[in-house]
CSV table of C-alpha atoms in Angstrom, one decimal:
chain,number,residue,atom,x,y,z
J,268,MET,CA,11.3,-64.0,-69.0
J,269,ASN,CA,14.3,-61.8,-68.4
J,270,ALA,CA,14.5,-59.4,-71.3
J,271,LEU,CA,16.5,-56.2,-71.4
J,272,VAL,CA,14.4,-53.3,-72.5
J,273,LEU,CA,16.2,-50.0,-73.3
J,274,GLN,CA,14.9,-46.7,-74.6
J,275,ARG,CA,15.9,-45.1,-77.9
J,276,CYS,CA,15.0,-41.6,-79.1
J,277,ALA,CA,12.5,-41.6,-82.0
J,278,GLU,CA,14.1,-38.4,-83.3
J,279,CYS,CA,17.9,-38.7,-82.8
J,280,ASP,CA,18.6,-42.3,-81.9
J,281,TYR,CA,20.0,-41.5,-78.5
J,282,VAL,CA,20.0,-44.6,-76.3
J,283,ALA,CA,19.4,-44.1,-72.6
J,284,ASN,CA,21.4,-46.2,-70.1
J,285,PHE,CA,18.6,-46.0,-67.5
J,286,TRP,CA,15.0,-44.9,-67.8
J,287,ARG,CA,14.6,-41.2,-68.7
J,288,ILE,CA,11.4,-39.3,-69.1
J,289,GLY,CA,12.4,-37.9,-72.5
J,290,CYS,CA,15.5,-37.6,-74.7
J,291,PRO,CA,18.3,-35.7,-72.8
J,292,ARG,CA,19.9,-34.8,-76.1
J,293,CYS,CA,17.1,-33.5,-78.3
J,294,LEU,CA,14.1,-33.6,-75.9
J,295,GLY,CA,12.4,-36.0,-78.3
J,296,ARG,CA,10.2,-39.0,-77.5
J,297,LEU,CA,11.9,-42.2,-76.2
J,298,GLU,CA,10.6,-45.5,-77.3
J,299,ASP,CA,11.3,-48.9,-75.7
J,300,PHE,CA,13.1,-51.5,-77.6
J,301,ASP,CA,14.5,-55.0,-76.9
J,302,ALA,CA,18.3,-54.8,-76.4
J,303,ALA,CA,20.6,-57.5,-77.7
J,304,GLY,CA,21.3,-58.4,-74.1
J,305,THR,CA,25.0,-58.8,-74.7
J,306,GLY,CA,28.0,-56.7,-73.6
J,307,VAL,CA,31.4,-56.6,-71.9
J,308,VAL,CA,32.2,-56.0,-68.3
J,309,THR,CA,33.9,-52.6,-67.8
J,310,THR,CA,34.4,-53.1,-64.1
J,311,PHE,CA,32.8,-54.8,-61.1
J,312,SER,CA,32.6,-55.4,-57.3
J,313,ILE,CA,31.8,-58.5,-55.4
J,314,ILE,CA,29.4,-57.6,-52.6
J,315,HIS,CA,29.8,-59.6,-49.4
J,316,ARG,CA,27.7,-57.6,-47.0
J,317,TRP,CA,24.4,-55.8,-47.5
J,318,VAL,CA,20.9,-55.4,-46.0
J,319,GLU,CA,19.3,-58.6,-44.7
J,320,ARG,CA,16.8,-59.3,-47.6
J,321,PHE,CA,19.7,-59.8,-50.0
J,322,GLU,CA,21.6,-62.2,-47.8
J,323,PRO,CA,20.5,-65.3,-49.7
J,324,HIS,CA,22.0,-63.9,-52.9
J,325,LEU,CA,25.5,-63.1,-51.4
J,326,PRO,CA,28.1,-62.8,-52.7
J,327,ILE,CA,26.4,-60.4,-55.3
J,328,VAL,CA,28.5,-59.6,-58.4
J,329,LEU,CA,27.7,-56.0,-59.3
J,330,ALA,CA,29.0,-55.0,-62.7
J,331,ILE,CA,29.2,-52.0,-65.0
J,332,ILE,CA,28.5,-53.5,-68.5
J,333,GLU,CA,29.1,-51.8,-71.8
J,334,LEU,CA,26.3,-53.1,-74.0
J,335,ASP,CA,26.5,-53.8,-77.7
J,336,GLU,CA,24.2,-50.7,-78.1
J,337,GLY,CA,27.1,-48.6,-76.9
J,338,VAL,CA,25.8,-47.6,-73.5
J,339,GLU,CA,27.0,-48.5,-70.0
J,340,ILE,CA,24.6,-49.9,-67.4
J,341,MET,CA,24.9,-51.4,-64.0
J,342,SER,CA,23.5,-54.8,-63.3
J,343,SER,CA,24.3,-58.0,-61.4
J,344,LEU,CA,25.5,-61.4,-62.5
J,345,VAL,CA,24.0,-64.8,-61.6
J,346,GLY,CA,25.4,-68.3,-62.1
J,347,ASP,CA,27.7,-70.5,-60.0
J,348,ASP,CA,30.6,-69.3,-62.1
J,349,ARG,CA,29.9,-65.6,-61.5
J,350,LEU,CA,33.0,-65.1,-59.3
J,351,GLN,CA,35.1,-65.8,-62.3
J,352,ILE,CA,34.2,-62.3,-63.6
J,353,ALA,CA,37.1,-60.1,-64.9
J,354,VAL,CA,37.4,-56.7,-66.5
J,355,GLY,CA,36.7,-57.5,-70.2
J,356,SER,CA,34.5,-60.5,-69.6
J,357,PRO,CA,31.8,-61.0,-72.2
J,358,VAL,CA,28.3,-61.3,-70.6
J,359,GLU,CA,24.8,-62.0,-71.8
J,360,ILE,CA,21.4,-61.6,-70.3
J,361,ALA,CA,20.5,-64.6,-68.0
J,362,PRO,CA,17.3,-66.4,-68.8
J,363,GLU,CA,16.3,-66.1,-65.2
J,364,GLY,CA,17.5,-64.3,-62.1
J,365,TRP,CA,16.5,-63.4,-58.6
J,366,SER,CA,16.1,-59.7,-59.1
J,367,GLU,CA,13.1,-57.9,-60.5
J,368,LYS,CA,15.6,-56.2,-62.9
J,369,PRO,CA,17.3,-58.1,-65.8
J,370,GLN,CA,20.5,-59.8,-64.7
J,371,PHE,CA,23.4,-61.2,-66.7
J,372,ARG,CA,25.7,-64.2,-66.7
J,373,LEU,CA,29.1,-64.8,-68.0
J,374,ALA,CA,28.9,-65.7,-71.7
J,375,ALA,CA,30.0,-69.2,-72.7
J,376,ALA,CA,33.6,-69.2,-74.1
J,377,GLY,CA,33.6,-68.8,-77.8
J,378,SER,CA,29.9,-67.9,-78.0
J,379,GLU,CA,28.9,-64.9,-80.1
E,618,MET,CA,34.5,-5.0,-52.0
E,619,ALA,CA,34.5,-6.9,-48.8
E,620,GLU,CA,37.0,-9.8,-48.6
E,621,PRO,CA,35.5,-13.0,-47.2
E,622,LEU,CA,37.6,-14.7,-44.5
E,623,LEU,CA,37.1,-18.0,-42.7
E,624,ILE,CA,37.5,-17.0,-39.1
E,625,SER,CA,36.3,-19.9,-37.0
E,626,TYR,CA,35.4,-23.6,-36.9
E,627,GLY,CA,33.6,-26.0,-34.6
E,628,SER,CA,32.5,-29.6,-34.1
E,629,SER,CA,30.1,-31.6,-32.0
E,630,SER,CA,31.4,-34.6,-30.1
E,631,TYR,CA,31.1,-37.6,-32.5
E,632,GLU,CA,29.1,-40.6,-31.4
E,633,LYS,CA,28.6,-44.0,-32.8
E,634,LYS,CA,25.1,-44.8,-34.0
E,635,ASN,CA,22.2,-44.5,-31.6
E,636,GLY,CA,23.4,-41.4,-29.9
E,637,ARG,CA,21.9,-38.0,-29.8
E,638,ASP,CA,19.6,-36.7,-32.6
E,639,THR,CA,20.6,-34.4,-35.4
E,640,LEU,CA,19.6,-31.1,-33.9
E,641,PRO,CA,21.7,-31.4,-30.7
E,642,HIS,CA,24.7,-32.2,-32.9
E,643,LEU,CA,24.1,-29.2,-35.2
E,644,PHE,CA,23.7,-27.0,-32.1
E,645,ASP,CA,26.9,-28.1,-30.5
E,646,ALA,CA,28.9,-27.5,-33.7
E,647,ILE,CA,27.3,-24.1,-34.2
E,648,SER,CA,28.0,-23.2,-30.5
E,649,ASP,CA,31.6,-24.4,-30.7
E,650,CYS,CA,32.1,-22.4,-33.9
E,651,LEU,CA,30.4,-19.1,-32.9
E,652,GLY,CA,31.8,-19.3,-29.4
E,653,ARG,CA,35.4,-19.5,-30.6
E,654,ALA,CA,34.7,-16.2,-32.5
E,655,GLY,CA,32.8,-14.6,-29.6
E,656,LEU,CA,29.7,-14.4,-31.6
E,657,PHE,CA,26.0,-15.4,-31.2
E,658,PRO,CA,23.2,-16.6,-33.5
E,659,GLY,CA,21.9,-13.0,-33.7
E,660,ASP,CA,25.2,-11.9,-35.4
E,661,VAL,CA,24.7,-14.4,-38.2
E,662,ASP,CA,23.1,-13.1,-41.4
E,663,GLY,CA,23.8,-16.0,-43.7
E,664,LEU,CA,23.3,-19.8,-43.2
E,665,ALA,CA,24.2,-22.9,-45.2
E,666,LEU,CA,23.0,-26.3,-44.0
E,667,ALA,CA,23.7,-29.8,-45.3
E,668,SER,CA,22.0,-32.7,-43.5
E,669,PHE,CA,20.2,-35.9,-44.6
E,670,THR,CA,18.5,-36.5,-41.3
E,671,TYR,CA,17.3,-33.0,-40.3
E,672,PRO,CA,14.4,-32.9,-42.9
E,673,PRO,CA,11.6,-32.1,-42.8
E,674,GLY,CA,13.5,-29.3,-41.1
E,675,ASN,CA,15.7,-27.2,-43.4
E,676,VAL,CA,18.1,-24.3,-43.4
E,677,ILE,CA,15.3,-21.8,-42.7
E,678,THR,CA,13.7,-23.8,-39.9
E,679,LEU,CA,17.1,-24.1,-38.3
E,680,ALA,CA,17.4,-20.3,-38.5
E,681,GLU,CA,13.9,-20.0,-37.0
E,682,HIS,CA,14.9,-22.3,-34.2
E,683,LEU,CA,18.0,-20.2,-33.4
E,684,ASP,CA,16.4,-16.8,-34.0
E,685,MET,CA,18.7,-15.9,-36.9
E,686,ARG,CA,17.6,-13.2,-39.3
E,687,LEU,CA,19.0,-14.2,-42.7
E,688,ARG,CA,19.8,-12.3,-45.9
E,689,TRP,CA,21.2,-15.5,-47.6
E,690,ALA,CA,20.6,-19.2,-47.1
E,691,GLU,CA,21.4,-22.4,-48.9
E,692,ASP,CA,20.3,-26.0,-48.4
E,693,GLY,CA,23.2,-28.1,-49.6
E,694,SER,CA,22.1,-31.1,-51.6
E,695,PHE,CA,25.5,-32.0,-53.0
E,696,GLY,CA,26.4,-34.9,-50.7
E,697,GLY,CA,30.1,-34.8,-49.8
E,698,ALA,CA,30.6,-31.7,-51.9
E,699,SER,CA,28.1,-29.7,-49.9
E,700,GLY,CA,30.7,-28.2,-47.5
E,701,VAL,CA,33.0,-26.8,-50.1
E,702,VAL,CA,30.1,-25.6,-52.3
E,703,ALA,CA,28.7,-23.8,-49.3
E,704,VAL,CA,31.9,-22.0,-48.4
E,705,GLY,CA,32.6,-21.0,-52.0
E,706,ARG,CA,29.1,-19.6,-52.5
E,707,ALA,CA,29.2,-17.9,-49.0
E,708,ALA,CA,32.5,-16.2,-49.9
E,709,ASP,CA,30.8,-14.9,-53.1
E,710,GLN,CA,27.8,-13.6,-51.2
E,711,ILE,CA,30.2,-11.6,-48.9
E,712,ARG,CA,32.1,-10.3,-51.9
E,713,LEU,CA,28.7,-9.1,-53.4
E,714,GLY,CA,27.8,-7.5,-50.1
E,715,HIS,CA,24.6,-9.6,-49.8
E,716,ALA,CA,25.6,-11.0,-46.4
E,717,ARG,CA,28.4,-10.4,-44.0
E,718,CYS,CA,28.5,-13.2,-41.5
E,719,ILE,CA,27.8,-16.6,-42.9
E,720,LEU,CA,27.7,-19.8,-40.9
E,721,CYS,CA,28.1,-23.1,-42.8
E,722,VAL,CA,27.0,-26.2,-40.9
E,723,ALA,CA,26.6,-29.9,-41.8
E,724,GLY,CA,25.8,-32.9,-39.8
E,725,ASP,CA,23.7,-36.0,-39.3
E,726,ALA,CA,22.7,-38.6,-36.7
E,727,PHE,CA,22.0,-42.2,-37.5
E,728,THR,CA,20.4,-45.1,-35.8
E,729,THR,CA,21.1,-48.8,-36.6
E,730,GLY,CA,19.6,-49.4,-40.0
E,731,SER,CA,18.8,-45.8,-40.8
E,732,HIS,CA,22.1,-45.3,-42.6
E,733,GLU,CA,21.5,-48.3,-44.9
E,734,LYS,CA,18.0,-47.1,-45.6
E,735,LEU,CA,19.3,-43.7,-46.5
E,736,LEU,CA,21.8,-45.3,-49.0
E,737,GLU,CA,19.2,-47.5,-50.6
E,738,ASP,CA,17.0,-44.5,-51.4
E,739,PHE,CA,19.8,-42.0,-51.9
E,740,THR,CA,18.8,-40.8,-55.4
E,741,PRO,CA,15.9,-41.7,-57.7
E,742,ALA,CA,18.2,-43.5,-60.2
E,743,LEU,CA,19.9,-45.4,-57.5
E,744,SER,CA,16.8,-46.7,-55.7
E,745,GLU,CA,15.0,-47.5,-58.9
E,746,HIS,CA,17.7,-49.2,-60.9
E,747,LEU,CA,20.4,-50.4,-58.4
E,748,GLY,CA,18.3,-51.1,-55.3
E,749,PRO,CA,16.8,-54.3,-56.8
E,750,HIS,CA,20.3,-55.7,-57.5
E,751,GLY,CA,21.4,-55.6,-53.8
E,752,PHE,CA,24.1,-53.1,-54.8
E,753,GLY,CA,25.7,-52.8,-51.4
E,754,GLY,CA,25.3,-49.0,-51.0
E,755,ALA,CA,28.1,-46.6,-51.7
E,756,ASN,CA,30.6,-49.4,-51.2
E,757,GLY,CA,29.2,-51.3,-54.2
E,758,VAL,CA,28.9,-48.2,-56.4
E,759,LEU,CA,32.5,-47.0,-55.8
E,760,ALA,CA,34.4,-50.3,-55.4
E,761,PRO,CA,34.3,-50.8,-59.2
E,762,LEU,CA,36.5,-47.7,-59.6
E,763,GLN,CA,39.3,-49.5,-57.7
E,764,THR,CA,38.7,-52.8,-59.7
E,765,ARG,CA,39.2,-50.9,-62.9
E,766,HIS,CA,42.1,-48.8,-61.7
E,767,ALA,CA,43.9,-52.0,-60.6
E,768,ALA,CA,43.2,-53.6,-64.0
E,769,LEU,CA,44.4,-50.7,-66.0
E,770,TYR,CA,47.3,-49.4,-63.9
E,771,GLY,CA,48.2,-52.3,-61.5
E,772,THR,CA,47.2,-50.3,-58.4
E,773,ARG,CA,47.5,-52.5,-55.3
E,774,ARG,CA,45.7,-52.6,-51.9
E,775,ASP,CA,48.9,-52.4,-50.0
E,776,GLN,CA,49.7,-49.1,-51.8
E,777,LEU,CA,46.3,-47.5,-51.0
E,778,GLY,CA,46.3,-48.9,-47.5
E,779,ARG,CA,49.3,-46.8,-46.6
E,780,LEU,CA,47.0,-43.7,-46.7
E,781,CYS,CA,44.6,-45.3,-44.2
E,782,VAL,CA,47.5,-46.2,-41.9
E,783,THR,CA,48.8,-42.6,-42.0
E,784,GLN,CA,45.4,-41.1,-41.5
E,785,ARG,CA,45.0,-43.2,-38.4
E,786,ARG,CA,48.2,-41.7,-37.0
E,787,HIS,CA,46.6,-38.3,-37.5
E,788,ALA,CA,43.4,-39.3,-35.9
E,789,MET,CA,45.2,-40.5,-32.7
E,790,LEU,CA,46.2,-36.8,-32.3
E,791,ASN,CA,42.5,-35.7,-32.8
E,792,PRO,CA,40.4,-36.0,-29.7
E,793,ASN,CA,37.2,-36.1,-31.7
E,794,ALA,CA,38.2,-39.1,-33.8
E,795,LEU,CA,36.3,-42.3,-33.0
E,796,PHE,CA,39.3,-44.5,-33.9
E,797,GLN,CA,42.1,-44.0,-31.4
E,798,THR,CA,44.2,-47.2,-31.8
E,799,PRO,CA,46.9,-47.6,-34.4
E,800,LEU,CA,46.1,-49.4,-37.7
E,801,THR,CA,48.9,-51.5,-39.2
E,802,LEU,CA,49.1,-52.2,-42.9
E,803,ASP,CA,48.6,-56.0,-42.2
E,804,GLU,CA,45.4,-55.2,-40.3
E,805,PHE,CA,44.2,-53.1,-43.2
E,806,LEU,CA,45.0,-55.9,-45.7
E,807,GLU,CA,43.6,-58.8,-43.7
E,808,ALA,CA,40.3,-57.1,-42.5
E,809,ARG,CA,37.1,-58.8,-43.5
E,810,VAL,CA,35.9,-58.2,-47.0
E,811,ILE,CA,32.9,-55.9,-47.6
E,812,ALA,CA,32.6,-55.2,-51.3
E,813,GLU,CA,35.6,-56.4,-53.2
E,814,PRO,CA,38.1,-54.9,-53.5
E,815,PHE,CA,37.0,-52.9,-50.4
E,816,HIS,CA,37.7,-54.5,-47.0
E,817,LEU,CA,36.6,-53.0,-43.7
E,818,TYR,CA,39.2,-50.3,-43.4
E,819,ASP,CA,38.6,-49.0,-46.9
E,820,CYS,CA,35.2,-48.0,-45.8
E,821,VAL,CA,34.1,-45.1,-43.5
E,822,MET,CA,32.2,-45.9,-40.3
E,823,PRO,CA,28.8,-44.1,-40.3
E,824,CYS,CA,28.4,-42.1,-37.1
E,825,SER,CA,26.6,-39.1,-35.6
E,826,GLY,CA,28.2,-35.6,-35.5
E,827,ALA,CA,28.3,-32.1,-37.0
E,828,GLU,CA,30.8,-29.6,-38.2
E,829,ALA,CA,30.7,-25.9,-38.8
E,830,VAL,CA,32.8,-23.0,-40.2
E,831,LEU,CA,32.3,-19.3,-40.2
E,832,VAL,CA,32.9,-16.9,-43.1
E,833,VAL,CA,32.8,-13.2,-42.4
E,834,ALA,CA,33.6,-9.9,-44.1
E,835,ASP,CA,37.1,-8.7,-43.4
E,836,ASP,CA,36.1,-5.8,-41.2
E,837,ILE,CA,34.2,-8.2,-38.9
E,838,ALA,CA,37.2,-10.5,-39.0
E,839,ALA,CA,39.4,-7.7,-37.8
E,840,SER,CA,37.2,-7.0,-34.8
E,841,ILE,CA,37.2,-10.7,-33.9
E,842,GLY,CA,41.0,-10.7,-33.8
E,843,ARG,CA,41.6,-14.3,-34.9
E,844,PRO,CA,43.8,-15.2,-37.9
E,845,GLY,CA,41.8,-14.9,-41.1
E,846,VAL,CA,41.9,-17.5,-43.8
E,847,ARG,CA,41.2,-16.4,-47.4
E,848,VAL,CA,38.9,-18.3,-49.7
E,849,VAL,CA,41.2,-17.7,-52.7
E,850,ALA,CA,39.3,-19.6,-55.3
E,851,THR,CA,36.5,-22.2,-55.4
E,852,ARG,CA,35.1,-24.3,-58.2
E,853,GLU,CA,32.3,-26.9,-58.4
E,854,MET,CA,31.2,-29.4,-61.0
E,855,HIS,CA,28.2,-31.7,-61.0
E,856,ASN,CA,27.5,-34.7,-63.3
E,857,ALA,CA,30.8,-34.3,-65.0
E,858,SER,CA,30.4,-37.2,-67.4
E,859,PRO,CA,26.7,-37.3,-68.4
E,860,GLY,CA,25.5,-40.8,-69.3
E,861,GLN,CA,29.0,-42.4,-68.7
E,862,LEU,CA,29.7,-44.8,-65.8
E,863,SER,CA,33.4,-45.8,-65.9
E,864,GLU,CA,35.1,-42.4,-65.9
E,865,PHE,CA,37.6,-42.2,-63.1
E,866,SER,CA,37.2,-38.4,-62.7
E,867,ALA,CA,34.3,-36.5,-61.3
E,868,GLY,CA,35.7,-33.4,-63.0
E,869,TRP,CA,38.8,-33.0,-60.9
E,870,GLU,CA,41.1,-32.3,-63.9
E,871,VAL,CA,38.9,-29.5,-65.0
E,872,ILE,CA,38.3,-27.7,-61.7
E,873,GLY,CA,41.9,-28.4,-60.7
E,874,GLU,CA,43.3,-26.6,-63.7
E,875,GLU,CA,40.9,-23.7,-63.2
E,876,LEU,CA,41.9,-23.5,-59.5
E,877,TRP,CA,45.7,-23.5,-60.3
E,878,ALA,CA,45.2,-20.8,-63.0
E,879,ALA,CA,43.0,-18.7,-60.7
E,880,THR,CA,45.3,-18.8,-57.8
E,881,GLY,CA,48.7,-18.8,-59.6
E,882,ARG,CA,49.6,-21.8,-57.5
E,883,GLN,CA,50.5,-25.4,-58.2
E,884,PRO,CA,50.0,-28.6,-56.3
E,885,GLY,CA,53.5,-28.4,-55.0
E,886,ASP,CA,52.7,-25.1,-53.4
E,887,MET,CA,50.1,-26.7,-51.1
E,888,ASP,CA,51.2,-27.1,-47.4
E,889,PHE,CA,48.5,-29.8,-47.1
E,890,ALA,CA,45.6,-31.3,-48.9
E,891,GLN,CA,42.3,-32.4,-47.4
E,892,LEU,CA,40.7,-34.7,-50.0
E,893,TYR,CA,37.3,-36.3,-49.5
E,894,ASP,CA,38.0,-39.7,-48.2
E,895,ASP,CA,35.0,-42.0,-48.4
E,896,TYR,CA,37.6,-44.6,-49.7
E,897,PRO,CA,41.3,-44.4,-50.2
E,898,ILE,CA,40.9,-45.0,-54.0
E,899,VAL,CA,38.8,-41.8,-54.1
E,900,VAL,CA,41.6,-39.9,-52.5
E,901,GLY,CA,44.0,-41.4,-55.0
E,902,LEU,CA,41.8,-40.3,-57.9
E,903,GLN,CA,41.7,-36.8,-56.6
E,904,LEU,CA,45.5,-36.8,-56.2
E,905,GLU,CA,45.7,-37.7,-59.9
E,906,GLY,CA,43.0,-35.3,-61.0
E,907,TYR,CA,44.4,-32.3,-59.2
E,908,GLY,CA,47.9,-33.1,-60.5
E,909,PHE,CA,49.7,-34.2,-57.4
E,910,CYS,CA,50.7,-37.2,-59.5
E,911,GLY,CA,50.1,-38.4,-63.0
E,912,ARG,CA,47.1,-40.3,-64.3
E,913,GLY,CA,47.1,-43.9,-63.0
E,914,GLU,CA,50.0,-43.2,-60.6
E,915,CYS,CA,48.2,-42.8,-57.3
E,916,GLY,CA,49.2,-46.2,-56.1
E,917,SER,CA,52.9,-45.7,-56.6
E,918,TYR,CA,52.6,-42.1,-55.3
E,919,LEU,CA,51.1,-43.3,-52.0
E,920,GLU,CA,53.7,-46.0,-51.8
E,921,LYS,CA,56.6,-43.6,-52.1
E,922,THR,CA,55.4,-40.4,-50.6
E,923,ASP,CA,55.2,-39.5,-46.9
E,924,VAL,CA,51.7,-38.1,-46.6
E,925,SER,CA,51.9,-37.6,-42.8
E,926,ASN,CA,51.7,-34.2,-41.2
E,927,TRP,CA,55.5,-34.2,-41.0
E,928,GLY,CA,56.0,-35.4,-44.6
E,929,GLU,CA,56.1,-34.2,-48.1
E,930,LEU,CA,52.4,-33.7,-48.6
E,931,PRO,CA,50.4,-33.7,-45.4
E,932,LEU,CA,47.1,-35.4,-46.4
E,933,ASN,CA,43.8,-35.5,-44.4
E,934,THR,CA,45.7,-34.1,-41.4
E,935,GLY,CA,43.0,-34.7,-38.8
E,936,GLY,CA,42.5,-38.4,-39.7
E,937,GLY,CA,39.7,-37.7,-42.2
E,938,GLN,CA,36.4,-39.6,-42.3
E,939,LEU,CA,38.2,-42.9,-42.6
E,940,SER,CA,39.5,-42.6,-39.0
E,941,VAL,CA,37.3,-39.9,-37.4
E,942,GLY,CA,34.0,-41.3,-38.7
E,943,GLN,CA,31.5,-40.2,-41.3
E,944,ALA,CA,28.8,-38.1,-39.8
E,945,GLY,CA,26.6,-38.1,-42.9
E,946,ALA,CA,26.7,-34.7,-44.5
E,947,GLY,CA,29.2,-33.7,-41.7
E,948,GLY,CA,31.8,-35.5,-43.8
E,949,ALA,CA,31.4,-32.7,-46.4
E,950,MET,CA,32.5,-30.2,-43.8
E,951,ILE,CA,35.1,-32.0,-41.7
E,952,HIS,CA,37.9,-31.3,-44.1
E,953,LEU,CA,37.2,-27.6,-44.1
E,954,VAL,CA,37.1,-27.5,-40.3
E,955,GLU,CA,40.5,-29.3,-40.2
E,956,ALA,CA,41.9,-26.9,-42.9
E,957,VAL,CA,40.8,-23.8,-41.0
E,958,GLN,CA,42.2,-25.2,-37.8
E,959,GLN,CA,45.5,-25.9,-39.5
E,960,LEU,CA,45.7,-22.5,-41.1
E,961,GLN,CA,44.9,-20.8,-37.8
E,962,HIS,CA,47.8,-22.9,-36.3
E,963,GLU,CA,45.5,-24.4,-33.6
E,964,ALA,CA,45.9,-28.1,-34.5
E,965,GLY,CA,48.1,-28.9,-31.5
E,966,GLU,CA,50.2,-32.0,-31.8
E,967,ARG,CA,49.1,-32.7,-35.4
E,968,GLN,CA,49.8,-29.1,-36.6
E,969,VAL,CA,51.5,-28.9,-40.0
E,970,ALA,CA,54.5,-26.7,-39.2
E,971,GLY,CA,53.9,-23.2,-40.6
E,972,ALA,CA,50.9,-24.1,-42.8
E,973,GLN,CA,50.1,-21.2,-45.0
E,974,ARG,CA,47.8,-22.7,-47.7
E,975,GLY,CA,46.0,-25.8,-48.7
E,976,LEU,CA,43.5,-27.5,-51.0
E,977,VAL,CA,40.2,-28.8,-49.8
E,978,SER,CA,38.1,-31.1,-52.0
E,979,GLY,CA,34.7,-32.6,-51.6
E,980,TYR,CA,33.0,-35.3,-53.5
E,981,GLY,CA,29.6,-37.1,-53.2
E,982,LEU,CA,26.0,-37.7,-54.0
E,983,VAL,CA,26.6,-41.3,-55.0
E,984,SER,CA,24.1,-42.3,-57.6
E,985,TYR,CA,23.9,-44.6,-60.6
E,986,GLY,CA,27.4,-45.8,-60.9
E,987,LYS,CA,29.3,-42.8,-59.7
E,988,GLY,CA,29.4,-39.8,-57.3
E,989,LEU,CA,27.8,-36.8,-59.0
E,990,CYS,CA,29.1,-33.8,-57.2
E,991,THR,CA,32.5,-32.3,-56.6
E,992,ALA,CA,33.9,-29.0,-55.5
E,993,ALA,CA,37.3,-27.7,-54.4
E,994,THR,CA,38.8,-24.6,-52.8
E,995,VAL,CA,42.2,-23.2,-52.2
E,996,LEU,CA,42.5,-21.6,-48.7
E,997,GLU,CA,45.3,-19.3,-47.6
E,998,ARG,CA,46.3,-17.8,-44.3
E,999,LEU,CA,45.9,-14.0,-44.5
E,1000,ASP,CA,49.4,-13.1,-43.4
E,1001,SER,CA,51.0,-15.3,-46.0
């Protein structure tokens, strides 16, 4: 199962874009929550060359995604249509991917 | 109050990967730099070091190795900003009277595979959160800047590529450059793709080498008898946009405005600019940030402006990392070495005629979605 877990501050609602030890804004306690798993591509790169163990996955589509929760994360896209990515493409969490980290796919046209 | 002056510079002979180790490169750069000033390690009382491959050695063990007795030391952990940060802080230490003769050195040596390993584990956030995505190293982290700039402003590869072509012309007049054959715009455009939109010649070639500059109190400078270069003003900024990933600027607008206010100068007063060049788009973003052109206009600026050493704004006058090679942390110092050489009027065939002042900017520590560190300094020949 490929779920996107983020952290939110129990005191001030700050949402972290990558794992933090505590809240950077109020130093409060961060709690995990399941993110919606949807967002929009801010920008991206298509990786054609990298270390050997990733060669089966090339070309890798690496993207900055602004999530519905309002934070920007970096992730990668899977799916045969991933090279169709553009700035502004809506994306959603992919049910399965090759990375140990959650990966995304292009959202179907018209889907919410 | 003592005035700090850059008085000398030095480089090791650059090698492609699998050459000599880090320490021989650091030694050669130090020897070249001190030798040019007629000084020895025993004359040095301040040392700044930046190196990814020298650890577990550090700035103090380098001093131990070379019998230096130090009153100030700094290990630069600011990636490609480490050189400018070191010179700015060294100048302040001399103004304060805490040290009088400060050597700033940076360099690295890589073997096949060791450079990629370094990039995969460059910072905690990067190894933890981007490593599992096969992120492509610094190429993959910074290529999205260009994708977004192209989408928002229409910036084209053939515009940015002109910078690489010009820097290659400069490199061919720099004996230490690893690239000594001309680069045409067509070759730039048609080179194999690495991390879209970056192709081969958008990317620096990792290599082995080291660079050094020497900052001394003005009375020492007078006894050395070489042209002094003032460190007029320096600013640094780190993690300029906390929690944000798609900002174009690493803080260049802010430190640029402060530098122009502190020096009473404007971009148009600069006889050259040495802007950190891991990728041409990063040079373009610095041109925008420091006010050499408007926001979003770096593509048209590079298309219309002669940035050669004989043109309107001589840019990366020694060929830069893109055409000399990126010797790890040495890339943080190479632009300072070139700037001092230009301002001492010792750059030979690539000399910018009558150069009196210039801007040097560093950028680096690529992490989660951006480079974290930047610093810039305005340097001026003393007799100007």
